[in-house]
Amino acid sequence: MPHQGKKAGKPPERIETEYGYILIEDTTSRGEEVRLYRHNGAYSSGTFLRDEIKYEILFDYPKKYEEAFRFLDVRSALMIGGAAYQYPKYYISHHAGSMDVVEIDPMAEKIAREWFFLDDLYEDFDLNRTGRLTCITADAREYLSSTDRIYDVVFNDAFTGAIPVAKLATLEAAAAIRDHLAEGGIYMSNIIGSSIGQDAAFMKSMIATTKKVFRFVHVLYTNPEDRNGLYRGNYMIMATDQKIEPADKIRYHVSRYDPILTDASISR
């Protein structure tokens, strides 16, 4: 039985970091008291405050990461982008595998430990002894180039505010991620956009780029209202070399005119 969270008091409202600012906001959602984590103005993570559900997923889009478990016996995972550790807490408390979390901002882990129950997770699941969760402060691309670890699944939720980290969407990044996946492994990346219209350009380029590396690339909607991919919202790119049929797919079209993202192109 999880113990009561240590941080029942009011957290600081604003924290300045090397990578911008973080706002912590207590409010209610769906009849529950919740705590939200905003990075550079965008909501990027959160937690329920009630002890019995503090490890559950608050936002809808991280629930789509669970689609990987329909096709894999996931024993090891890499999470790129920690923020308030919303999905890592769920993964550890609901699955038996291990997870490495790579987060570039050292303040994120500190905030998650003090105000989003990450310290509670370590105690409740004896993580210091088992080593099932490893928090790594690093640039994700630099981490990938320096490690020989192989994972069953890689989850990407790295954003600067509401903007995806471009250097994690390039051809070189996709290849580096694939190199760290086990045979038949799955790469899942959260992205904000749509399949058509003015919000489609980056998402279509990322899909086209990912398709250059992986045999099969699916796009999942995270909100049923976005099942046609027409509206700006969170979508999940699911890439793998094994033939799978995930649920909640949207139809998309990429053409030879959609730019392929490369390290060189995004640095211009």
Tab-separated table of C-alpha atoms in Angstrom:
chain	number	residue	atom	x	y	z
A	1	MET	CA	0.000	0.000	0.000
A	2	PRO	CA	1.586	3.308	-1.047
A	3	HIS	CA	2.339	5.625	1.845
A	4	GLN	CA	1.045	9.166	2.034
A	5	GLY	CA	2.942	11.620	-0.163
A	6	LYS	CA	5.534	13.701	1.634
A	7	LYS	CA	4.698	16.973	-0.096
A	8	ALA	CA	1.159	17.859	0.898
A	9	GLY	CA	1.956	21.575	1.213
A	10	LYS	CA	1.889	24.221	-1.458
A	11	PRO	CA	4.769	24.019	-3.973
A	12	PRO	CA	6.500	27.063	-5.442
A	13	GLU	CA	4.502	28.544	-8.304
A	14	ARG	CA	7.427	29.336	-10.624
A	15	ILE	CA	10.910	27.883	-10.917
A	16	GLU	CA	13.525	29.308	-13.268
A	17	THR	CA	15.842	26.801	-14.907
A	18	GLU	CA	18.589	26.796	-17.510
A	19	TYR	CA	15.985	25.634	-20.034
A	20	GLY	CA	13.238	28.164	-19.331
A	21	TYR	CA	10.702	28.302	-16.549
A	22	ILE	CA	8.449	25.759	-14.861
A	23	LEU	CA	5.088	26.607	-13.361
A	24	ILE	CA	3.479	24.304	-10.796
A	25	GLU	CA	-0.262	24.697	-10.507
A	26	ASP	CA	-2.731	22.974	-8.168
A	27	THR	CA	-6.285	22.706	-9.492
A	28	THR	CA	-9.084	20.183	-10.024
A	29	SER	CA	-9.785	17.953	-13.014
A	30	ARG	CA	-12.553	15.363	-13.449
A	31	GLY	CA	-13.493	15.876	-9.834
A	32	GLU	CA	-9.986	15.146	-8.553
A	33	GLU	CA	-7.325	17.395	-7.045
A	34	VAL	CA	-4.385	17.502	-9.436
A	35	ARG	CA	-1.016	19.176	-9.788
A	36	LEU	CA	0.088	20.419	-13.206
A	37	TYR	CA	3.591	20.992	-14.557
A	38	ARG	CA	3.976	23.686	-17.192
A	39	HIS	CA	7.209	24.173	-19.083
A	40	ASN	CA	7.627	27.530	-20.824
A	41	GLY	CA	3.882	28.031	-20.619
A	42	ALA	CA	2.768	24.660	-22.014
A	43	TYR	CA	1.214	21.900	-19.911
A	44	SER	CA	3.635	19.006	-20.170
A	45	SER	CA	2.972	16.752	-17.184
A	46	GLY	CA	0.956	16.352	-14.026
A	47	THR	CA	-0.217	14.115	-11.239
A	48	PHE	CA	-3.281	13.258	-9.240
A	49	LEU	CA	-2.849	14.316	-5.612
A	50	ARG	CA	-5.028	11.625	-4.062
A	51	ASP	CA	-2.738	8.961	-2.640
A	52	GLU	CA	-4.610	6.005	-4.119
A	53	ILE	CA	-4.201	7.265	-7.700
A	54	LYS	CA	-1.015	9.339	-7.577
A	55	TYR	CA	0.758	6.965	-9.973
A	56	GLU	CA	-2.047	6.901	-12.533
A	57	ILE	CA	-1.823	8.811	-15.819
A	58	LEU	CA	-3.466	12.228	-15.688
A	59	PHE	CA	-3.195	13.305	-19.334
A	60	ASP	CA	-4.720	11.294	-22.179
A	61	TYR	CA	-1.810	11.115	-24.614
A	62	PRO	CA	0.658	9.089	-22.458
A	63	LYS	CA	-1.963	6.348	-22.228
A	64	LYS	CA	-1.178	5.580	-25.867
A	65	TYR	CA	2.306	4.426	-24.861
A	66	GLU	CA	0.554	1.352	-23.492
A	67	GLU	CA	-0.182	0.242	-27.063
A	68	ALA	CA	3.365	-1.112	-27.235
A	69	PHE	CA	2.494	-3.755	-24.647
A	70	ARG	CA	-0.016	-5.350	-27.029
A	71	PHE	CA	2.881	-6.436	-29.237
A	72	LEU	CA	5.875	-6.764	-26.938
A	73	ASP	CA	6.844	-8.319	-23.639
A	74	VAL	CA	8.492	-5.099	-22.531
A	75	ARG	CA	11.319	-5.712	-20.100
A	76	SER	CA	13.375	-2.583	-20.737
A	77	ALA	CA	12.331	0.905	-21.833
A	78	LEU	CA	13.924	4.251	-22.508
A	79	MET	CA	11.949	7.419	-21.840
A	80	ILE	CA	13.257	10.562	-23.540
A	81	GLY	CA	11.946	13.571	-21.631
A	82	GLY	CA	11.077	13.200	-17.958
A	83	ALA	CA	9.355	16.442	-16.937
A	84	ALA	CA	7.291	15.471	-13.858
A	85	TYR	CA	7.738	11.733	-14.549
A	86	GLN	CA	4.048	11.124	-15.229
A	87	TYR	CA	4.487	8.065	-17.452
A	88	PRO	CA	7.589	6.619	-15.730
A	89	LYS	CA	5.611	6.475	-12.469
A	90	TYR	CA	2.818	4.577	-14.214
A	91	TYR	CA	5.246	2.241	-15.987
A	92	ILE	CA	7.077	1.288	-12.801
A	93	SER	CA	3.900	0.843	-10.760
A	94	HIS	CA	2.027	-1.216	-13.404
A	95	HIS	CA	4.733	-3.179	-15.227
A	96	ALA	CA	7.617	-5.411	-14.207
A	97	GLY	CA	10.316	-4.025	-16.472
A	98	SER	CA	13.031	-1.433	-15.978
A	99	MET	CA	13.171	2.090	-17.370
A	100	ASP	CA	15.884	4.633	-18.035
A	101	VAL	CA	14.682	8.246	-18.165
A	102	VAL	CA	16.833	10.792	-19.981
A	103	GLU	CA	15.993	14.394	-19.110
A	104	ILE	CA	18.194	17.322	-20.075
A	105	ASP	CA	17.069	19.668	-17.280
A	106	PRO	CA	18.448	18.625	-13.855
A	107	MET	CA	15.698	20.632	-12.156
A	108	ALA	CA	13.014	18.345	-13.597
A	109	GLU	CA	14.037	15.323	-11.529
A	110	LYS	CA	14.363	17.462	-8.399
A	111	ILE	CA	10.878	18.926	-8.906
A	112	ALA	CA	9.416	15.492	-9.666
A	113	ARG	CA	10.960	14.058	-6.503
A	114	GLU	CA	9.766	16.853	-4.232
A	115	TRP	CA	6.362	17.756	-5.671
A	116	PHE	CA	5.190	14.961	-8.013
A	117	PHE	CA	5.707	11.846	-5.852
A	118	LEU	CA	8.827	10.508	-7.552
A	119	ASP	CA	10.475	10.067	-4.137
A	120	ASP	CA	7.385	8.152	-3.022
A	121	LEU	CA	7.740	5.873	-6.048
A	122	TYR	CA	11.354	5.133	-5.142
A	123	GLU	CA	10.312	4.181	-1.618
A	124	ASP	CA	7.156	2.260	-2.486
A	125	PHE	CA	8.896	0.109	-5.108
A	126	ASP	CA	12.335	-0.094	-3.480
A	127	LEU	CA	13.928	1.388	-6.582
A	128	ASN	CA	17.260	2.260	-4.996
A	129	ARG	CA	17.787	-1.449	-4.362
A	130	THR	CA	16.255	-2.918	-7.510
A	131	GLY	CA	17.570	-0.321	-9.946
A	132	ARG	CA	14.418	-0.605	-12.044
A	133	LEU	CA	14.332	3.168	-12.615
A	134	THR	CA	17.402	5.149	-13.599
A	135	CYS	CA	17.223	8.934	-13.913
A	136	ILE	CA	19.843	10.286	-16.303
A	137	THR	CA	20.537	13.993	-16.709
A	138	ALA	CA	21.775	14.324	-20.269
A	139	ASP	CA	21.036	15.490	-23.774
A	140	ALA	CA	19.214	12.532	-25.354
A	141	ARG	CA	21.255	12.531	-28.561
A	142	GLU	CA	24.496	12.588	-26.587
A	143	TYR	CA	23.206	9.771	-24.383
A	144	LEU	CA	22.316	7.646	-27.411
A	145	SER	CA	25.764	8.165	-28.895
A	146	SER	CA	27.516	7.158	-25.676
A	147	THR	CA	25.554	4.104	-24.505
A	148	ASP	CA	25.383	0.520	-25.724
A	149	ARG	CA	22.091	-0.179	-23.955
A	150	ILE	CA	19.387	-1.957	-25.978
A	151	TYR	CA	15.700	-1.416	-25.217
A	152	ASP	CA	12.450	-3.129	-26.130
A	153	VAL	CA	10.737	0.221	-26.521
A	154	VAL	CA	11.773	3.870	-26.697
A	155	PHE	CA	9.255	6.538	-25.692
A	156	ASN	CA	9.889	10.129	-26.792
A	157	ASP	CA	8.144	13.022	-25.048
A	158	ALA	CA	10.805	15.700	-25.346
A	159	PHE	CA	9.399	19.190	-25.845
A	160	THR	CA	10.446	22.776	-25.291
A	161	GLY	CA	7.134	24.187	-24.183
A	162	ALA	CA	4.692	23.065	-26.904
A	163	ILE	CA	7.415	22.604	-29.533
A	164	PRO	CA	8.965	19.146	-30.126
A	165	VAL	CA	12.737	19.011	-29.840
A	166	ALA	CA	13.672	19.126	-33.527
A	167	LYS	CA	16.986	17.305	-33.239
A	168	LEU	CA	15.091	14.270	-31.947
A	169	ALA	CA	12.931	14.232	-35.092
A	170	THR	CA	15.719	14.002	-37.658
A	171	LEU	CA	16.864	11.118	-39.825
A	172	GLU	CA	19.989	10.757	-37.710
A	173	ALA	CA	17.979	10.704	-34.480
A	174	ALA	CA	15.587	8.035	-35.791
A	175	ALA	CA	18.557	5.915	-36.882
A	176	ALA	CA	20.212	6.293	-33.470
A	177	ILE	CA	17.005	5.240	-31.734
A	178	ARG	CA	16.586	2.237	-34.028
A	179	ASP	CA	20.174	1.191	-33.245
A	180	HIS	CA	19.196	0.979	-29.560
A	181	LEU	CA	16.068	-1.110	-30.100
A	182	ALA	CA	15.951	-4.867	-29.743
A	183	GLU	CA	14.765	-6.889	-32.732
A	184	GLY	CA	11.110	-6.073	-33.294
A	185	GLY	CA	11.334	-3.170	-30.844
A	186	ILE	CA	8.987	-0.193	-30.983
A	187	TYR	CA	9.613	3.537	-31.037
A	188	MET	CA	6.775	5.797	-29.883
A	189	SER	CA	6.919	9.578	-30.132
A	190	ASN	CA	4.399	12.134	-28.963
A	191	ILE	CA	3.867	14.950	-31.447
A	192	ILE	CA	1.519	17.922	-31.630
A	193	GLY	CA	0.038	18.646	-35.031
A	194	SER	CA	-2.507	17.370	-37.550
A	195	SER	CA	-2.458	15.320	-40.745
A	196	ILE	CA	-3.666	18.162	-42.977
A	197	GLY	CA	-3.771	21.958	-42.856
A	198	GLN	CA	-1.377	24.539	-41.493
A	199	ASP	CA	-0.441	22.446	-38.435
A	200	ALA	CA	0.513	19.425	-40.556
A	201	ALA	CA	3.909	20.418	-41.973
A	202	PHE	CA	6.203	19.357	-39.122
A	203	MET	CA	4.185	16.233	-38.304
A	204	LYS	CA	4.205	15.069	-41.944
A	205	SER	CA	7.936	15.727	-42.203
A	206	MET	CA	8.585	13.734	-39.043
A	207	ILE	CA	6.452	10.854	-40.368
A	208	ALA	CA	8.238	10.928	-43.721
A	209	THR	CA	11.601	11.038	-41.959
A	210	THR	CA	10.751	8.148	-39.633
A	211	LYS	CA	9.568	6.060	-42.599
A	212	LYS	CA	13.081	6.309	-44.043
A	213	VAL	CA	14.368	4.350	-41.048
A	214	PHE	CA	11.556	2.009	-39.934
A	215	ARG	CA	9.583	-0.414	-42.126
A	216	PHE	CA	6.217	0.392	-40.544
A	217	VAL	CA	5.075	3.775	-39.229
A	218	HIS	CA	1.614	4.281	-37.738
A	219	VAL	CA	0.028	7.427	-36.328
A	220	LEU	CA	-2.397	7.032	-33.433
A	221	TYR	CA	-4.911	9.565	-32.242
A	222	THR	CA	-4.949	10.194	-28.510
A	223	ASN	CA	-8.339	11.941	-28.409
A	224	PRO	CA	-11.348	10.288	-30.108
A	225	GLU	CA	-12.399	13.688	-31.439
A	226	ASP	CA	-9.171	13.707	-33.475
A	227	ARG	CA	-9.713	10.283	-35.066
A	228	ASN	CA	-9.602	11.847	-38.553
A	229	GLY	CA	-6.383	13.707	-37.871
A	230	LEU	CA	-7.975	16.982	-38.924
A	231	TYR	CA	-7.406	18.981	-35.774
A	232	ARG	CA	-4.322	20.174	-33.950
A	233	GLY	CA	-3.678	17.926	-30.984
A	234	ASN	CA	-1.470	15.205	-29.555
A	235	TYR	CA	-0.791	12.269	-31.839
A	236	MET	CA	1.486	9.292	-31.317
A	237	ILE	CA	3.929	8.122	-33.970
A	238	MET	CA	4.498	4.372	-33.608
A	239	ALA	CA	7.427	3.000	-35.598
A	240	THR	CA	8.789	-0.535	-35.798
A	241	ASP	CA	10.258	-3.125	-38.149
A	242	GLN	CA	7.623	-5.706	-37.217
A	243	LYS	CA	4.240	-5.814	-38.939
A	244	ILE	CA	1.632	-4.789	-36.385
A	245	GLU	CA	-1.901	-3.415	-36.456
A	246	PRO	CA	-2.283	-0.953	-33.590
A	247	ALA	CA	-5.639	0.428	-32.554
A	248	ASP	CA	-6.827	4.004	-33.051
A	249	LYS	CA	-4.817	4.683	-36.197
A	250	ILE	CA	-5.428	7.698	-38.380
A	251	ARG	CA	-4.965	7.769	-42.118
A	252	TYR	CA	-2.169	9.987	-43.309
A	253	HIS	CA	-0.472	10.764	-46.573
A	254	VAL	CA	3.111	11.811	-47.058
A	255	SER	CA	4.607	12.615	-50.420
A	256	ARG	CA	8.038	13.059	-51.960
A	257	TYR	CA	7.551	16.767	-51.448
A	258	ASP	CA	7.439	16.481	-47.643
A	259	PRO	CA	10.911	17.508	-46.424
A	260	ILE	CA	13.080	14.910	-44.740
A	261	LEU	CA	14.420	16.336	-41.499
A	262	THR	CA	18.163	16.043	-41.055
A	263	ASP	CA	20.614	17.455	-38.564
A	264	ALA	CA	21.904	19.757	-41.293
A	265	SER	CA	18.470	21.009	-42.326
A	266	ILE	CA	17.318	21.940	-38.829
A	267	SER	CA	20.563	23.775	-38.057
A	268	ARG	CA	20.094	26.173	-40.974
